[in-house]
XYZ file of C-alpha atoms in Angstrom:
698
model
C -74.105 13.898 56.823
C -73.383 10.262 56.189
C -72.870 10.986 52.485
C -70.389 13.744 53.340
C -68.479 11.403 55.651
C -68.375 8.739 52.969
C -67.099 11.293 50.434
C -64.381 12.482 52.814
C -63.276 8.915 53.592
C -63.253 8.030 49.912
C -61.216 11.138 49.081
C -58.714 10.325 51.835
C -58.369 6.726 50.669
C -57.884 7.772 47.020
C -55.352 10.398 48.040
C -53.418 7.865 50.108
C -53.499 5.389 47.224
C -52.327 8.052 44.772
C -49.542 9.109 47.142
C -48.534 5.498 47.629
C -48.589 4.929 43.845
C -46.511 8.058 43.347
C -44.044 6.860 45.972
C -43.776 3.512 44.220
C -43.252 5.266 40.862
C -40.628 7.563 42.373
C -38.861 4.596 43.941
C -38.973 2.727 40.623
C -37.724 5.812 38.791
C -34.914 6.250 41.296
C -33.954 2.601 40.877
C -34.087 2.981 37.091
C -31.922 6.106 37.271
C -29.453 4.338 39.537
C -29.395 1.338 37.182
C -28.891 3.647 34.212
C -26.104 5.523 35.977
C -24.505 2.243 36.977
C -24.747 0.979 33.390
C -23.199 4.226 32.143
C -20.406 3.917 34.692
C -19.805 0.302 33.679
C -19.847 1.285 30.013
C -17.482 4.168 30.662
C -15.210 1.938 32.724
C -15.263 -0.665 29.954
C -14.458 2.014 27.385
C -11.628 3.359 29.542
C -10.326 -0.132 30.267
C -10.579 -1.023 26.576
C -8.699 2.138 25.613
C -5.993 1.414 28.181
C -5.736 -2.197 27.071
C -5.567 -1.052 23.457
C -2.781 1.368 24.340
C -0.880 -1.208 26.391
C -1.163 -3.905 23.714
C -0.008 -1.512 21.006
C 2.846 -0.318 23.207
C 3.913 -3.926 23.814
C 3.764 -4.711 20.094
C 5.751 -1.554 19.382
C 8.303 -2.721 21.934
C 8.553 -6.108 20.218
C 9.006 -4.348 16.875
C 11.757 -2.187 18.340
C 13.574 -5.156 19.842
C 13.401 -6.957 16.494
C 14.924 -3.890 14.865
C 17.733 -3.772 17.445
C 18.456 -7.466 16.906
C 18.681 -6.872 13.162
C 21.396 -4.304 13.779
C 23.525 -6.974 15.452
C 22.659 -9.957 13.226
C 24.592 -10.988 10.155
C 22.432 -10.855 6.984
C 23.314 -14.483 6.184
C 22.515 -15.881 9.638
C 19.446 -17.908 10.543
C 18.644 -15.287 13.157
C 17.422 -12.950 10.394
C 14.888 -15.567 9.270
C 13.695 -16.015 12.834
C 13.347 -12.254 13.212
C 11.322 -12.135 9.993
C 8.953 -14.740 11.415
C 8.699 -12.807 14.688
C 7.843 -9.627 12.823
C 5.252 -11.485 10.776
C 3.619 -12.778 13.976
C 3.681 -9.276 15.436
C 1.994 -7.891 12.337
C -0.666 -10.617 12.525
C -1.441 -9.648 16.114
C -1.627 -5.979 15.184
C -3.926 -6.707 12.253
C -6.188 -8.767 14.495
C -6.347 -5.944 17.052
C -7.106 -3.375 14.353
C -9.825 -5.583 12.880
C -11.655 -5.969 16.187
C -11.424 -2.283 17.089
C -12.351 -1.075 13.615
C -15.361 -3.344 13.459
C -16.668 -1.755 16.660
C -16.114 1.707 15.214
C -17.859 0.818 11.983
C -20.856 -0.588 13.855
C -21.048 2.600 15.951
C -20.693 4.798 12.861
C -17.492 6.399 14.168
C -15.074 5.151 11.513
C -13.542 8.018 9.526
C -11.289 7.881 6.472
C -8.156 9.941 6.045
C -7.410 11.944 2.926
C -3.773 11.993 1.889
C -1.947 12.083 -1.408
C -0.224 8.867 -2.447
C 1.005 6.956 -5.482
C -1.366 4.161 -6.464
C 1.216 2.267 -8.529
C 3.724 2.275 -5.682
C 1.075 0.994 -3.268
C 0.007 -1.832 -5.589
C 3.572 -2.941 -6.246
C 4.448 -2.786 -2.550
C 1.479 -4.965 -1.535
C 2.019 -7.549 -4.288
C 5.757 -7.810 -3.544
C 4.983 -8.692 0.081
C 2.821 -11.650 -0.910
C 5.051 -12.629 -3.840
C 7.789 -13.632 -1.417
C 5.420 -15.764 0.630
C 3.845 -17.317 -2.467
C 7.232 -18.194 -3.971
C 7.929 -20.461 -0.987
C 5.075 -22.761 -2.063
C 5.397 -22.228 -5.851
C 2.403 -19.892 -6.083
C 3.053 -16.922 -8.373
C 1.648 -13.585 -7.185
C 1.171 -11.252 -10.172
C 0.398 -7.560 -10.627
C -1.581 -7.209 -13.864
C -1.499 -3.627 -15.251
C -4.509 -4.389 -17.493
C -4.941 -1.423 -19.857
C -2.302 0.732 -18.141
C -4.916 3.294 -17.101
C -3.724 3.292 -13.470
C -0.476 4.878 -14.655
C -2.410 7.890 -15.869
C -4.179 8.402 -12.532
C -1.375 7.176 -10.276
C -1.303 10.234 -7.999
C -4.538 10.247 -6.004
C -6.018 11.459 -2.726
C -7.640 9.026 -0.337
C -7.038 6.726 2.606
C -3.910 4.834 1.600
C -3.714 2.821 4.818
C -7.268 1.474 4.600
C -6.954 0.703 0.885
C -3.787 -1.251 1.602
C -5.662 -3.024 4.360
C -8.421 -4.097 1.959
C -5.842 -5.433 -0.502
C -3.937 -7.164 2.296
C -7.116 -8.881 3.496
C -7.992 -10.147 0.019
C -4.448 -11.226 -0.890
C -3.947 -12.861 2.485
C -7.236 -14.703 2.038
C -6.150 -15.872 -1.426
C -2.753 -16.916 -0.079
C -4.367 -19.043 2.642
C -6.514 -21.046 0.245
C -4.139 -21.344 -2.733
C -1.580 -24.154 -2.725
C -0.688 -24.106 -6.433
C -1.110 -21.917 -9.493
C -1.226 -18.153 -9.179
C -2.795 -15.139 -7.472
C -3.394 -12.088 -9.663
C -4.151 -8.521 -8.665
C -5.720 -6.622 -11.577
C -6.428 -2.899 -11.443
C -7.862 -0.434 -13.924
C -9.150 3.121 -13.667
C -11.877 5.249 -15.231
C -12.315 8.965 -14.822
C -15.984 9.791 -14.389
C -15.616 12.989 -16.385
C -14.072 11.108 -19.322
C -15.603 11.940 -22.702
C -17.876 8.975 -23.189
C -18.746 9.905 -26.755
C -15.379 8.717 -28.019
C -15.973 5.318 -26.548
C -18.988 3.550 -28.049
C -18.791 0.638 -25.655
C -19.367 2.878 -22.644
C -22.703 4.072 -23.964
C -24.137 0.595 -24.147
C -22.747 -1.193 -21.136
C -21.352 -0.619 -17.687
C -19.121 -2.620 -15.421
C -20.752 -5.259 -13.323
C -19.204 -3.724 -10.250
C -20.892 -0.465 -11.155
C -24.213 -2.290 -11.229
C -23.489 -3.656 -7.778
C -22.865 -0.145 -6.457
C -26.042 1.201 -8.007
C -28.182 -1.605 -6.595
C -26.798 -1.148 -3.137
C -27.139 2.606 -3.138
C -30.695 2.580 -4.427
C -31.746 0.180 -1.704
C -29.602 1.600 1.096
C -31.554 3.222 3.880
C -28.590 5.413 4.814
C -29.018 8.532 2.700
C -25.905 10.089 4.234
C -23.694 7.521 2.520
C -25.415 8.227 -0.786
C -24.876 11.977 -0.363
C -21.178 11.441 0.369
C -20.797 9.262 -2.720
C -22.657 11.762 -4.880
C -20.401 14.558 -3.598
C -17.301 12.566 -4.515
C -18.595 11.599 -7.939
C -19.539 15.189 -8.766
C -15.912 16.268 -8.307
C -14.306 16.742 -11.759
C -11.170 14.917 -10.555
C -13.062 11.847 -9.351
C -11.643 8.552 -10.619
C -13.166 5.104 -10.215
C -10.646 2.342 -9.545
C -11.660 -1.283 -9.997
C -9.659 -4.095 -8.396
C -9.729 -7.845 -8.868
C -7.960 -10.446 -6.728
C -8.102 -13.704 -8.661
C -6.666 -16.984 -7.387
C -6.547 -20.645 -8.397
C -7.292 -22.023 -4.942
C -10.124 -24.270 -3.788
C -12.749 -21.615 -4.336
C -15.871 -20.601 -2.418
C -19.181 -22.378 -3.075
C -21.684 -20.132 -4.828
C -24.204 -20.438 -2.002
C -21.641 -18.839 0.332
C -20.779 -15.850 -1.874
C -22.780 -13.489 0.351
C -22.244 -15.071 3.749
C -18.441 -14.767 3.561
C -18.820 -11.002 4.062
C -20.596 -11.502 7.384
C -18.467 -10.916 10.474
C -16.963 -13.914 12.282
C -17.920 -16.266 9.430
C -15.498 -18.811 7.967
C -16.625 -20.789 4.920
C -14.635 -23.857 5.900
C -11.625 -23.768 8.168
C -10.464 -27.125 6.806
C -9.802 -25.678 3.341
C -6.872 -23.550 4.513
C -3.478 -24.419 3.091
C -1.413 -26.459 5.546
C 0.326 -24.147 8.015
C -2.091 -21.258 7.526
C -4.331 -19.966 10.273
C -8.063 -19.860 9.725
C -8.325 -16.306 11.096
C -11.085 -14.504 12.965
C -13.524 -14.180 10.081
C -13.426 -10.373 10.272
C -11.246 -9.622 7.237
C -13.860 -9.756 4.478
C -16.558 -8.111 6.603
C -14.305 -5.160 7.404
C -13.144 -5.002 3.779
C -16.771 -4.689 2.670
C -17.413 -1.904 5.205
C -14.268 -0.005 4.144
C -15.089 -0.373 0.444
C -18.569 1.041 1.089
C -17.060 3.948 3.027
C -15.034 4.683 -0.125
C -18.220 4.705 -2.199
C -17.895 1.290 -3.820
C -19.008 -2.302 -3.432
C -17.304 -5.663 -3.265
C -18.450 -9.037 -4.523
C -17.361 -12.381 -5.935
C -17.237 -12.746 -9.711
C -18.562 -15.995 -11.146
C -15.863 -17.961 -12.930
C -16.248 -20.027 -16.052
C -16.950 -23.732 -16.043
C -13.820 -25.638 -15.091
C -11.951 -22.592 -13.769
C -10.535 -23.011 -10.283
C -10.427 -20.540 -7.432
C -12.186 -17.338 -6.445
C -12.191 -13.854 -7.941
C -13.044 -10.908 -5.680
C -13.847 -7.611 -7.369
C -14.415 -4.199 -5.776
C -14.419 -0.572 -6.829
C -13.701 2.666 -4.983
C -13.735 6.367 -5.827
C -10.670 8.590 -5.283
C -9.633 12.090 -6.316
C -6.879 12.368 -8.929
C -3.966 14.772 -8.378
C -1.597 16.592 -10.711
C -3.924 16.396 -13.704
C -2.280 19.460 -15.262
C 1.107 17.824 -14.998
C -0.223 14.529 -16.312
C -1.355 16.115 -19.573
C 2.206 17.308 -20.191
C 3.457 13.741 -20.412
C 3.767 11.942 -23.686
C 0.689 10.438 -25.229
C 0.407 6.753 -25.884
C -1.726 5.240 -28.570
C -3.244 1.986 -27.451
C -4.443 -0.431 -30.113
C -6.617 -3.339 -29.062
C -7.318 -6.418 -31.106
C -11.098 -6.701 -31.000
C -11.056 -10.351 -30.018
C -8.532 -9.760 -27.223
C -9.779 -6.459 -25.854
C -9.798 -5.979 -22.120
C -13.511 -5.406 -21.985
C -14.243 -8.996 -22.889
C -11.558 -10.307 -20.537
C -12.405 -8.226 -17.478
C -16.102 -7.654 -17.884
C -15.597 -3.900 -18.022
C -17.648 -1.599 -20.168
C -15.493 1.476 -20.439
C -12.648 0.012 -22.512
C -13.096 0.390 -26.205
C -11.775 -2.054 -28.724
C -10.907 0.952 -30.850
C -7.845 3.110 -30.308
C -7.785 5.848 -27.717
C -5.199 8.080 -26.155
C -4.083 8.394 -22.589
C -1.101 9.867 -20.766
C 1.442 8.079 -18.665
C 3.172 9.317 -15.535
C 6.739 10.487 -16.044
C 8.433 7.667 -14.148
C 6.654 4.958 -16.090
C 6.130 6.701 -19.415
C 6.746 4.558 -22.471
C 6.356 6.093 -25.873
C 4.555 3.936 -28.404
C 2.923 6.211 -30.941
C 2.563 3.358 -33.346
C 3.078 -0.347 -33.383
C 6.727 -1.296 -33.784
C 6.443 -3.681 -36.684
C 10.164 -4.520 -36.584
C 10.623 -4.741 -32.814
C 10.075 -7.945 -30.903
C 10.111 -9.298 -27.383
C 10.851 -12.948 -26.666
C 9.491 -14.219 -23.344
C 10.904 -17.378 -21.819
C 9.332 -17.341 -18.355
C 8.644 -20.242 -16.058
C 5.195 -19.116 -14.869
C 2.531 -19.549 -17.540
C 0.064 -16.954 -16.211
C 2.735 -14.275 -15.776
C 3.907 -14.960 -19.308
C 0.336 -14.500 -20.575
C -0.099 -11.216 -18.668
C 3.206 -9.814 -19.946
C 2.416 -10.872 -23.521
C -0.978 -9.172 -23.480
C 0.390 -5.968 -21.967
C 3.353 -5.671 -24.345
C 1.339 -6.639 -27.405
C -1.955 -4.827 -26.860
C -0.845 -1.838 -24.801
C 2.746 -1.125 -25.880
C 2.299 -2.386 -29.448
C 5.212 -4.834 -29.599
C 5.453 -8.190 -31.301
C 5.721 -10.791 -28.558
C 6.943 -14.380 -28.937
C 6.251 -16.677 -25.992
C 8.552 -19.664 -25.513
C 7.222 -22.460 -23.320
C 9.861 -25.162 -23.873
C 13.620 -25.295 -24.281
C 13.258 -26.829 -27.755
C 11.357 -23.768 -29.000
C 13.986 -21.301 -27.809
C 16.628 -21.738 -30.512
C 14.002 -21.962 -33.277
C 12.364 -18.730 -32.148
C 15.717 -16.926 -32.039
C 16.542 -18.054 -35.596
C 13.186 -16.847 -36.948
C 13.459 -13.469 -35.245
C 17.067 -12.961 -36.351
C 16.151 -13.774 -39.936
C 13.415 -11.118 -39.936
C 15.718 -8.586 -38.309
C 18.476 -9.180 -40.876
C 15.972 -8.670 -43.696
C 14.769 -5.458 -42.051
C 18.344 -4.224 -41.494
C 19.268 -4.960 -45.121
C 16.225 -3.077 -46.390
C 16.932 -0.159 -44.075
C 20.545 0.020 -45.202
C 19.673 -0.108 -48.905
C 17.079 2.634 -48.526
C 19.657 4.962 -46.995
C 22.645 4.125 -49.228
C 22.233 7.430 -51.122
C 23.175 9.261 -47.931
C 26.785 9.619 -46.784
C 25.832 8.644 -43.281
C 25.499 4.956 -42.812
C 22.438 3.470 -41.231
C 24.714 2.445 -38.383
C 25.280 6.082 -37.497
C 21.647 7.065 -37.864
C 18.831 6.523 -35.403
C 18.185 2.894 -34.606
C 14.632 2.038 -35.559
C 14.182 -1.475 -34.162
C 15.089 -3.544 -31.153
C 14.954 -7.098 -29.880
C 14.409 -7.798 -26.214
C 14.803 -11.289 -24.793
C 13.527 -11.905 -21.272
C 14.841 -15.151 -19.785
C 13.803 -16.576 -16.457
C 16.842 -18.409 -15.114
C 14.462 -20.533 -13.059
C 13.574 -22.529 -16.185
C 17.118 -23.893 -16.232
C 19.824 -22.791 -18.660
C 21.012 -25.506 -21.072
C 23.972 -25.728 -23.430
C 21.594 -25.522 -26.375
C 20.262 -22.211 -25.078
C 23.803 -20.865 -24.627
C 24.687 -21.874 -28.196
C 21.472 -20.264 -29.494
C 22.289 -16.995 -27.678
C 25.850 -17.016 -29.022
C 24.556 -17.623 -32.543
C 22.071 -14.765 -32.200
C 24.735 -12.298 -31.038
C 27.059 -13.315 -33.885
C 26.914 -10.871 -36.813
C 23.874 -9.169 -35.303
C 22.933 -6.017 -37.307
C 24.417 -2.880 -35.750
C 21.406 -0.745 -36.539
C 19.191 -2.936 -34.346
C 19.385 -2.919 -30.569
C 19.603 -6.223 -28.702
C 18.739 -6.342 -25.016
C 18.768 -9.527 -22.961
C 17.035 -9.416 -19.581
C 17.986 -12.072 -17.060
C 15.538 -12.714 -14.246
C 18.194 -13.496 -11.700
C 18.615 -16.311 -9.262
C 21.691 -17.343 -7.234
C 24.336 -18.925 -9.444
C 24.109 -16.642 -12.496
C 27.623 -15.503 -13.433
C 27.021 -11.852 -14.259
C 30.673 -11.127 -15.114
C 30.424 -13.270 -18.249
C 27.423 -11.381 -19.611
C 27.731 -8.613 -22.228
C 27.599 -5.068 -20.858
C 24.283 -4.360 -22.592
C 22.462 -7.143 -20.743
C 20.082 -6.289 -17.917
C 20.032 -8.293 -14.687
C 17.042 -7.958 -12.408
C 15.416 -9.749 -9.536
C 11.938 -11.209 -9.626
C 9.083 -10.410 -9.812
C 8.839 -8.799 -13.232
C 5.983 -6.325 -12.858
C 5.278 -2.741 -11.872
C 8.196 -0.322 -11.912
C 10.689 -3.036 -12.898
C 8.632 -3.888 -15.973
C 8.427 -0.221 -16.970
C 12.161 0.217 -16.395
C 12.925 -2.784 -18.572
C 10.795 -1.416 -21.408
C 12.407 2.014 -21.110
C 15.955 0.619 -21.046
C 15.144 -1.603 -23.985
C 14.176 1.420 -26.058
C 17.224 3.476 -25.031
C 19.340 2.195 -27.912
C 23.022 3.040 -27.540
C 24.801 0.400 -29.634
C 26.538 -1.381 -26.801
C 27.830 1.681 -24.930
C 25.529 1.234 -21.945
C 26.985 -0.499 -18.905
C 25.140 -3.428 -17.465
C 22.070 -2.482 -15.469
C 21.043 -4.379 -12.359
C 17.538 -3.777 -11.037
C 16.723 -5.146 -7.626
C 13.419 -5.581 -5.897
C 12.589 -2.686 -3.630
C 12.881 -3.783 -0.011
C 9.619 -4.234 1.847
C 11.081 -2.834 5.045
C 13.172 0.333 5.173
C 15.237 1.188 8.221
C 17.669 3.950 8.962
C 20.784 3.541 6.874
C 23.310 3.131 9.674
C 25.885 0.384 9.578
C 24.798 -2.440 11.855
C 28.355 -2.872 13.150
C 28.841 0.823 13.793
C 28.824 3.858 11.595
C 31.960 5.188 9.971
C 33.399 7.752 12.356
C 34.550 9.897 9.455
C 30.981 10.271 8.146
C 28.836 12.863 9.852
C 25.505 11.482 11.019
C 22.324 13.490 10.295
C 21.643 14.499 13.929
C 25.210 15.025 15.073
C 25.356 17.740 17.736
C 21.604 17.688 18.407
C 20.167 17.247 21.898
C 16.926 15.292 22.065
C 14.759 14.678 25.126
C 12.866 11.347 25.007
C 9.789 11.163 27.257
C 8.405 7.611 27.509
C 7.089 5.581 30.447
C 7.613 2.172 28.790
C 11.173 1.037 29.549
C 11.467 -1.066 26.393
C 10.253 1.696 24.070
C 12.481 4.200 25.864
C 15.506 2.003 25.217
C 14.574 1.440 21.568
C 13.936 5.129 20.916
C 17.183 6.231 22.572
C 19.076 3.654 20.517
C 17.480 4.845 17.249
C 18.206 8.498 18.015
C 21.760 7.757 19.163
C 22.407 5.864 15.926
C 21.591 9.106 14.125
C 24.287 10.942 16.072
C 22.194 12.850 18.620
C 22.752 13.119 22.365
C 19.710 11.768 24.217
C 18.152 12.576 27.581
C 15.344 10.537 29.146
C 12.243 11.150 31.282
C 9.642 8.612 32.440
C 6.591 10.891 32.570
C 5.321 14.345 31.654
C 6.058 15.908 35.055
C 9.732 14.988 34.821
C 9.834 16.412 31.293
C 8.329 19.738 32.394
C 10.791 19.992 35.297
C 13.758 19.195 33.055
C 12.708 21.750 30.411
C 12.056 24.446 33.052
C 15.436 23.724 34.623
C 17.132 23.992 31.256
C 15.374 27.264 30.427
C 16.286 28.688 33.827
C 19.934 27.725 33.396
C 19.966 29.363 29.958
C 18.629 32.575 31.487
C 21.370 32.524 34.108
C 23.979 32.328 31.370
C 22.852 35.673 29.995
C 19.968 37.438 28.291
C 21.641 37.208 24.898
C 21.489 33.414 24.968
C 18.229 32.351 23.294
C 19.067 28.763 22.336
C 16.710 26.145 23.823
C 17.967 23.435 26.214
C 16.879 20.736 23.740
C 16.658 20.760 19.948
C 13.689 18.347 19.898
C 11.422 16.550 22.342
C 9.955 13.112 21.592
C 6.852 12.939 23.795
C 4.662 9.953 24.607
C 0.993 10.919 24.861
C -0.280 8.571 27.574
C 1.833 8.393 30.751
C 1.238 8.195 34.515
C 1.331 11.281 36.789
C 1.140 13.661 33.815
C 0.320 12.763 30.213
C 2.020 14.198 27.166
C -0.803 16.609 26.338
C -0.689 18.375 29.703
C 3.117 18.361 29.704
C 3.201 20.001 26.277
C 0.749 22.723 27.345
C 2.884 23.571 30.378
C 6.085 23.578 28.341
C 4.519 25.914 25.784
C 3.356 28.228 28.575
C 6.853 28.290 30.086
C 8.478 28.907 26.690
C 6.564 32.156 26.185
C 8.573 33.713 29.024
C 11.789 33.104 27.097
C 10.628 33.705 23.514
C 11.623 30.278 22.209
C 9.808 27.167 20.979
C 11.122 23.609 21.160
C 9.712 21.286 18.463
C 7.741 18.483 20.136
C 7.058 15.242 18.253
C 4.344 13.028 19.704
C 4.701 9.274 20.135
C 1.235 7.757 19.885
C -0.319 4.323 19.625
C -3.444 5.851 18.039
C -3.690 7.621 14.686
C -7.422 8.345 14.632
C -8.526 11.876 13.780
C -9.770 12.602 17.315
C -6.377 11.627 18.719
C -4.397 13.646 16.179
C -6.634 16.664 16.818
C -5.778 16.439 20.524
C -2.082 16.266 19.623
C -2.102 19.493 17.633
C -4.456 21.273 20.027
C -2.004 20.584 22.859
C 0.728 22.369 20.879
C 2.712 19.445 19.479
C 4.290 19.891 16.050
C 4.087 16.389 14.569
C 3.257 12.801 15.483
C 4.689 9.391 14.636
C 3.651 5.843 15.629
C 5.265 4.295 18.674
C 7.084 1.671 16.617
C 8.856 4.348 14.534
C 12.593 3.945 13.979
C 15.295 6.241 12.663
C 13.816 6.929 9.232
C 10.439 8.023 10.621
C 12.101 10.271 13.203
C 14.236 11.866 10.495
C 11.180 12.451 8.311
C 9.379 14.154 11.200
C 12.360 16.401 11.922
C 12.760 17.202 8.230
C 9.060 18.145 8.010
C 9.357 20.477 11.015
C 12.517 22.138 9.674
C 10.987 22.717 6.229
C 7.873 24.181 7.841
C 10.048 26.592 9.782
C 11.645 27.812 6.558
């Protein structure tokens, strides 16, 4: 009996203890769940607050950009105000880049960063980026150069990939070089290699590979993320896959070798004190994000060791893109490229796919230059202030185009070089004339088989001796030889006194301007061509409306159109209405989506009251902000589309957005919008959107 009582008591005590333990566990679990829910709420609130702050900051920056644009319309091009506005826009762009860097780094760390795929022109992108930094470098006597290397980029110029992120990588590297370079030059070199290229015709490729390729292989073999490897393999297996290799080389203070890896870590600065005076040290995110973006594109980035005594830093990276218009490319003329074995690009750039033997490749139509064989009797004389640019141009014209190139470094050499070249040309012309004397047609009337091109940088300073040498050269110059003089212009050059066959162009001499010069030089017309002036393409393009008011006799592109602008930000609303009005349209405004829906419904109802035969919409286009109070643009668009079905019409809706990520653009199209443009868009972007919608209708 006692044993039974003890057993019962023990059982009761154990049960109570178990119940108490279970209660404690339940209480702890409830507390943990509450803490987890609170953490999730805090995280969600932080995400929402971050998204709102991101939107508000971008909207404010877009407003600043719009106000700068409006000020430009009123400012005289020669006034100091334009310079101040340029500085303001530069500061705005710096803020936007900083914001993008911070947000993108978070996305990359979370694995949410996605690349776009759009078709673009690689040569145009490279020239655009270099021209931006050329202007800044020229202010401190640093030459920013675009080196075409072997010209292979011209063959694969049309590609598919993320143009914006590639430009961002180049901007980061060039901006970094600009910060730490106070003298000398900054060079952007680019070359391309198609992975499906017949390697058998190139013996060098079979025995060596580019060092950047080795870097990619090492990283991919040791990378734990197999998904990235699979993506890269998928890209490389595409028959149109092209590997592009980039180098940004500067003559700045350089980065110590022990820091070559650490500079790619986030928030790391090698030494803030080494920045050029007036430059900001930055956040330390640029190179880290560049490395992440390069890896997303299937490549790798690193620092190339320089030779003993060479100053500066050389960054090299490679990416993989898909080539476009290959069928069209093969229709272009073929160029034979002859390399001198001791000067071949492989030894200069460390590449392994460039043969020192001859090979053939095509050139895009805009930049095509026919050079089936070396022009033994054609010469180019370079008298350029910058030594490195002169070297790059000499190598390209000599090794790639096949021209004889004479480089002049001093004023004393100029007249002597002209005399030597003229003597050879006269001998050639005499021989050519004597060989054709049996024909009735003179050699003057036949095809001209040689040319002389003289490229003079007016920045070196024009002397009387140079003027006399040029006059002597032009005197009694053979008529069966073309003479082209290219003047790299600066203020003060009297163009009216130049012969009509001379070419005047603005610096820098690279990219499309270099190709144009070479094409014009070879278009030999015996003095009948009027003078050609080639200007640098503007970095910024705005709607072409006269700042002081458009000519009333000229019809503006949106004359007679009615456009509803829906925007809650007063500054952006004013800027957008101004841009649209400048294009000739009549504008109407709403501050949120609810007002827009009411105004559209009212307009549709009034149209119905006019008569059933009237099917024209109340507005030709609607410019709709996506994020607004009371009712956002997505909900407003859905309601407008629902209302339109009752009347059998559809008003094109163009979204204004501060975000261009894929998730955001998907929401835009799912809501029923027809197109989207960034908030800071001006007249040109609005016109492009309208043109796209109209062409899609057709």
